[in-house]
Coordinates of C-alpha atoms in Angstrom, one line a residue:
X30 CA -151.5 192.2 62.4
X31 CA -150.5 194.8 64.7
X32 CA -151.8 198.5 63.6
X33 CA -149.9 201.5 62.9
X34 CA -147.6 202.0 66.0
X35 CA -147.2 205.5 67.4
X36 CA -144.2 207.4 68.7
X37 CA -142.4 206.4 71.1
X38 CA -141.9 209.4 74.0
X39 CA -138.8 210.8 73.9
X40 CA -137.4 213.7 75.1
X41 CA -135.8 214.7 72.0
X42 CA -137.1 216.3 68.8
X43 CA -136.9 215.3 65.4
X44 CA -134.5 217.6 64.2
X45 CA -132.6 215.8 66.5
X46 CA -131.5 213.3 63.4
X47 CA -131.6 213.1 59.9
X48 CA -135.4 212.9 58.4
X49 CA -136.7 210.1 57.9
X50 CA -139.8 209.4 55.8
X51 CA -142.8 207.5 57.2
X52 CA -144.9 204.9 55.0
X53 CA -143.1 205.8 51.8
X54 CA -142.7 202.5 49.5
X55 CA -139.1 201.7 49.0
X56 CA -138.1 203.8 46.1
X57 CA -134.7 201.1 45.7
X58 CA -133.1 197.8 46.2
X59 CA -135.1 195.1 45.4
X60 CA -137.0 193.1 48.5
X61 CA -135.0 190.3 48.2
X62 CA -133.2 188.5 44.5
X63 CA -135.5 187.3 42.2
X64 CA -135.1 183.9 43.1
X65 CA -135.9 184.2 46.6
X66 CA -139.3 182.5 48.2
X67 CA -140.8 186.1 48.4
X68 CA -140.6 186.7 44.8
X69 CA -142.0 183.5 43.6
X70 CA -145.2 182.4 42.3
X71 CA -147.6 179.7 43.5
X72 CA -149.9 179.4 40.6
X73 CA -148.0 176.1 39.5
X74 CA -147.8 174.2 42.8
X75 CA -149.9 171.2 43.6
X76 CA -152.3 171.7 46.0
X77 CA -152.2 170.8 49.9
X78 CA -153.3 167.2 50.7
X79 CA -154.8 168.8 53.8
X80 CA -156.1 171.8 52.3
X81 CA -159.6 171.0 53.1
X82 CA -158.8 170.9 56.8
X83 CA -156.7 174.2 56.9
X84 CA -159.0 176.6 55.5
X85 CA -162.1 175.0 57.5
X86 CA -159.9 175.5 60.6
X87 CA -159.2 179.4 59.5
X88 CA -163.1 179.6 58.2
X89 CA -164.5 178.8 55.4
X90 CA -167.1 181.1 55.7
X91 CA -164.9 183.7 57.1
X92 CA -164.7 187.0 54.9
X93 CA -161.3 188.7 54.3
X94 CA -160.5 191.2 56.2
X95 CA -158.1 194.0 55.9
X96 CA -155.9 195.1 58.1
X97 CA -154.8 198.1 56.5
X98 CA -156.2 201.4 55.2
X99 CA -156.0 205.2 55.2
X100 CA -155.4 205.1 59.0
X101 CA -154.5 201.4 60.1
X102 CA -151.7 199.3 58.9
X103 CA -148.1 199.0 59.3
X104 CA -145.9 202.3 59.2
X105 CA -142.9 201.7 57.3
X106 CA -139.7 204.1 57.7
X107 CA -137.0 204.8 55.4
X108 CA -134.4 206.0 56.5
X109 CA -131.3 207.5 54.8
X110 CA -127.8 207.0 54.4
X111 CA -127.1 209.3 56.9
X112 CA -129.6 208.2 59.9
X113 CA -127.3 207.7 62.5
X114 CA -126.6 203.9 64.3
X115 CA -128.4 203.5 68.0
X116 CA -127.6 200.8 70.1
X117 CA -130.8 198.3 71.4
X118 CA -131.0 196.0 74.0
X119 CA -133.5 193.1 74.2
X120 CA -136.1 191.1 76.4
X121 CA -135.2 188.1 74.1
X122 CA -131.8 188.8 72.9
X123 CA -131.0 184.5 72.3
X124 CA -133.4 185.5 69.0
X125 CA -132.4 188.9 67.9
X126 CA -129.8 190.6 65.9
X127 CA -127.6 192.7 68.3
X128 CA -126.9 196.0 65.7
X129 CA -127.1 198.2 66.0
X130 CA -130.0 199.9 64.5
X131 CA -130.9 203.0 62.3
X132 CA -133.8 204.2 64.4
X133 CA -135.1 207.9 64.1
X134 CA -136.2 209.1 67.7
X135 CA -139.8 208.6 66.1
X136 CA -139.6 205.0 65.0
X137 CA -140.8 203.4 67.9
X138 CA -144.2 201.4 68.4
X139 CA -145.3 197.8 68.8
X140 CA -144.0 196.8 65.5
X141 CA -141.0 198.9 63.9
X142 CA -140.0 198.4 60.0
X143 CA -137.2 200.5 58.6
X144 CA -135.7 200.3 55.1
X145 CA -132.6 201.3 54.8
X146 CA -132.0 201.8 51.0
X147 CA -128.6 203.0 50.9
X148 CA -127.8 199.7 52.8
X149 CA -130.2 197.6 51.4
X150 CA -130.9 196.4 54.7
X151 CA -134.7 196.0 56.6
X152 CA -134.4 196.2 60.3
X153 CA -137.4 195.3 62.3
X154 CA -138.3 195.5 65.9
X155 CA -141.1 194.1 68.1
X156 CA -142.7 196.6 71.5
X157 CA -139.1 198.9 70.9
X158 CA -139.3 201.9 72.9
X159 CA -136.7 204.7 73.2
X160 CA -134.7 205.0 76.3
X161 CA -133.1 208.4 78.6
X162 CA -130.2 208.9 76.7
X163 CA -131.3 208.1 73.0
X164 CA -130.4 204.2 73.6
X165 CA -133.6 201.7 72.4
X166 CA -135.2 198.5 74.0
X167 CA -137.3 196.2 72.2
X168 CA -138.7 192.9 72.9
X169 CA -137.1 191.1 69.6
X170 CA -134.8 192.5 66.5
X171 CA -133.9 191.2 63.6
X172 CA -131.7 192.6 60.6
X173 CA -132.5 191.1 56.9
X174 CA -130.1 191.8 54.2
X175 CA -132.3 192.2 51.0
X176 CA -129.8 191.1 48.6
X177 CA -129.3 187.9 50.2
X178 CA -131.4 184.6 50.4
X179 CA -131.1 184.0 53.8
X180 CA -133.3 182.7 56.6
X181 CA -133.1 183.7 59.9
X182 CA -131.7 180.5 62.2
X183 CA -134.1 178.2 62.9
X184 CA -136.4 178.5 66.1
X185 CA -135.4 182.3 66.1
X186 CA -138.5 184.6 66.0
X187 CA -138.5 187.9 64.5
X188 CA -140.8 190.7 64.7
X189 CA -143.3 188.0 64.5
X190 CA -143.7 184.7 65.7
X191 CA -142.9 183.0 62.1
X192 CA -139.6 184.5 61.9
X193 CA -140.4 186.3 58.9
X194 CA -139.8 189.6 57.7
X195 CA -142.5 192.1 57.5
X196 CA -141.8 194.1 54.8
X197 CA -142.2 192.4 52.1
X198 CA -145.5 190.7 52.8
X199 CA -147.6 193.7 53.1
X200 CA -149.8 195.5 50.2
X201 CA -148.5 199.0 49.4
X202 CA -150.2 201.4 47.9
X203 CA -147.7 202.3 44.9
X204 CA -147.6 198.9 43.8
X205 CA -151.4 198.3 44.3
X206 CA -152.3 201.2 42.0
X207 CA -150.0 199.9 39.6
X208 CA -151.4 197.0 39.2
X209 CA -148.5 194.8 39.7
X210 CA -148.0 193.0 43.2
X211 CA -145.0 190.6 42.9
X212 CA -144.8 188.9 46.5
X213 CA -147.6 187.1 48.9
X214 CA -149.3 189.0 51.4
X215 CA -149.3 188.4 55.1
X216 CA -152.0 187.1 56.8
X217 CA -153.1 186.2 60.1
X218 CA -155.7 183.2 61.2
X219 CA -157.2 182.3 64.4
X220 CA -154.6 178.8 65.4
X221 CA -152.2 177.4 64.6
X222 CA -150.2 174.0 65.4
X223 CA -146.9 173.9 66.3
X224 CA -144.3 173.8 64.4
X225 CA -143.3 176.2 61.1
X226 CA -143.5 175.6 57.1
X227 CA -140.5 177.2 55.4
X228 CA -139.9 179.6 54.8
X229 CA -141.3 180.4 58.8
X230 CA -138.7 179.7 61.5
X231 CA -140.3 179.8 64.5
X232 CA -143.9 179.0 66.4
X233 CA -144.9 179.8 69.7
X234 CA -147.7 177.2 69.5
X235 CA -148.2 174.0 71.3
X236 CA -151.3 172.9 69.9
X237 CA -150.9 169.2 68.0
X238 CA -153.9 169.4 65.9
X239 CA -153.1 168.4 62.5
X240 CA -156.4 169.8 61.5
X241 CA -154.5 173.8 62.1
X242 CA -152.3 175.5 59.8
X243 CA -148.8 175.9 61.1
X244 CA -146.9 179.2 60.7
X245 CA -145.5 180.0 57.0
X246 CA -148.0 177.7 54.8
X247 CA -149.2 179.6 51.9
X248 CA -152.7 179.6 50.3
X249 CA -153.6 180.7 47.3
X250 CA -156.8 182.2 45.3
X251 CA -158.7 179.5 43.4
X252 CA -158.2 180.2 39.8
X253 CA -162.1 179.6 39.6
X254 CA -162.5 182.4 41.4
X255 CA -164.1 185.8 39.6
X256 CA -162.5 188.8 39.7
X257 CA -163.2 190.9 37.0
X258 CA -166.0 193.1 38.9
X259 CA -163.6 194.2 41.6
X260 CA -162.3 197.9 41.4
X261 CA -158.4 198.0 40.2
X262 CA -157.1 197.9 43.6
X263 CA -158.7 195.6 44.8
X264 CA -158.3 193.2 42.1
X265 CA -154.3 193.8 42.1
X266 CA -154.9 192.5 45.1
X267 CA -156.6 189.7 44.3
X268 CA -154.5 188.4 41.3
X269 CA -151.3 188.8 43.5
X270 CA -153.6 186.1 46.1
X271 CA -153.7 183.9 42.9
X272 CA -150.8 184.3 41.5
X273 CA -148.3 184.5 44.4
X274 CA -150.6 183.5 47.2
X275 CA -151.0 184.4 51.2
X276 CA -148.7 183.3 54.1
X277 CA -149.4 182.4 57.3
X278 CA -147.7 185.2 59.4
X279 CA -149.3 184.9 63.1
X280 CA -152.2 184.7 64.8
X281 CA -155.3 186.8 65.2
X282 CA -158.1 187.5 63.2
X283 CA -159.0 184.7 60.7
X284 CA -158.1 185.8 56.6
X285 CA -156.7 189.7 57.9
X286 CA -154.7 190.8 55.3
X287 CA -151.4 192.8 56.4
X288 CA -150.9 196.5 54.4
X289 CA -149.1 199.4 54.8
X290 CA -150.5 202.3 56.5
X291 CA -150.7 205.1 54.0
X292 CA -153.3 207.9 54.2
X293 CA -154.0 207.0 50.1
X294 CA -156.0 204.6 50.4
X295 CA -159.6 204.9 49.6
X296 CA -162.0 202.4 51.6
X297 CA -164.2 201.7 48.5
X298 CA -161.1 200.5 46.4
X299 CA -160.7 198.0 49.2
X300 CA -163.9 197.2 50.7
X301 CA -164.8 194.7 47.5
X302 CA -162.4 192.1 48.7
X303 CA -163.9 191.5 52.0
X304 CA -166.5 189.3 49.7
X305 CA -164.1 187.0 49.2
X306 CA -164.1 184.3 51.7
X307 CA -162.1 181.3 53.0
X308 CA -163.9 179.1 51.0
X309 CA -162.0 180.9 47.8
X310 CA -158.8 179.6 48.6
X311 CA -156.9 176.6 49.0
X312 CA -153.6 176.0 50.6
X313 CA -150.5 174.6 48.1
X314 CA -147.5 172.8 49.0
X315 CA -144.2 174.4 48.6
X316 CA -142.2 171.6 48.7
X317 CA -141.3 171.6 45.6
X318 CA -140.1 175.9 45.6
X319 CA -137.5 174.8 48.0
X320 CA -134.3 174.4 47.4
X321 CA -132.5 174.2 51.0
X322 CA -134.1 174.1 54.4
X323 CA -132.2 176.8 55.4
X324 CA -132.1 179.1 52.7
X325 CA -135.0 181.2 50.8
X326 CA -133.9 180.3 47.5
X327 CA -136.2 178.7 45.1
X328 CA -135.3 176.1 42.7
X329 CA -134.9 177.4 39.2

């Protein structure tokens, strides 16, 4: 996962727009209905038939990693209902929501996530950089409206290469220290093949080998797994990987766990997962969660 992306130069202020507030855990508006894919749990499923395969292919012996901490991670902004509408332009506009887009002048960064509350909207932007004039340009966009189950089209990328919002896969502090994580975490892993596993829509790969993950399978912590020695963080964490699993979200390093930047966290909360290893998971078929190709609702 990308880490926190910086400002983008500009040659206005902040003042220049209403505040917005950096890293701050969406205080409203639910990330996506309750019966959306992002809400539900995996503990049930069967699992994978090639489950074996997948998590040799990501590394067995491969500790977790995590992508996040007191100074790495994804910034999140949220803006309010005031922040003003900019128009963006895009390198690959086929695949990207035109907007326009509630950016603050100091949104801009290799990966941009902004929640709009007020809206109940997430709008997300891949390599978007701010323009003479106050106008944006960004590699992809795409806007998710957080009351809806709806997929983005499919083959259409979004800030990542599985089509997937950000948001809602990433472990945020608030929710870690209380103890209660409702949605899978983002991961990344070395390869994968192409094609995508719903709820992904898109895949940038062209390797065939069935032996790789594609882009949206989920795995899941082995219920065999102990976690009772862990510090409370970390083992919100780790109940949240049993209980609602990890996602495939693109590639890089194998088992890296996505997170929110936030200058809260404390290293030693964390550090206790990276004993975990691939061999503690196995990947689950979702098959049965879905109830439409297109749509992230899960059958009830």
């Amino acid at each position: 996962m990308p880490t926190a992306p910086g400002a983008a130069p500009s040659s206005a202020s902040a003042t220049d727009a209403p505040a917005a507030t950096a890293s701050a855990t969406p205080p409203a508006c639910s990330l996506f209905p309750p019966a959306n894919v992002w809400r539900a749990r995996v503990t049930g499923l069967p699992a994978h038939p090639d489950s074996a395969d997948y998590v040799a292919s990501i590394g067995a012996r491969a500790p977790l990693r995590l992508g996040f901490g007191a100074t790495s991670g994804v910034r999140v902004t949220t803006v309010d209902a005031d922040q003003p509408d900019v128009p963006v332009t895009f390198r690959r506009s086929a695949e990207s929501d035109a907007g326009p887009y509630p950016l603050p002048p100091s949104a801009g960064g290799d990966l941009v996530v902004v929640y709009s509350p007020s809206r109940c909207r997430l709008y997300e932007l891949s390599d978007a950089r701010r323009q003479a004039g106050g106008a944006w340009h960004a590699e992809t966009g795409a806007i998710f409206d957080l009351a809806a189950n709806s997929l983005r089209p499919a083959g259409w990328a979004s800030a990542d290469d599985a089509g997937l919002p950000v948001l809602p896969g990433l472990v945020r502090y608030d929710e870690t220290v209380g103890g209660a994580i409702t949605h899978p975490i983002r991961i990344t892993v070395p390869r994968t093949r192409t094609g995508y596993v719903w709820p992904a829509r898109h895949s940038s790969s062209r390797v065939k080998d069935r032996r790789l993950p594609q882009l949206g399978l989920r795995l899941r912590l082995r219920a065999t797994v102990d976690t009772t020695d862990l510090p409370p963080a970390a083992r919100a964490i780790a109940e949240a990987m049993r209980r609602y699993g990890v996602i495939v979200a693109g590639e890089g390093p194998a088992w890296e766990l996505a997170g929110e930047a936030d200058s809260r966290w404390q290293n030693a909360d964390l550090t206790p997962l990276t004993r975990l290893t691939g061999a503690d998971f196995e990947a689950v078929d979702t098959a049965p969660l879905r109830a439409a190709p297109d749509s992230a609702l899960v059958r009830g």
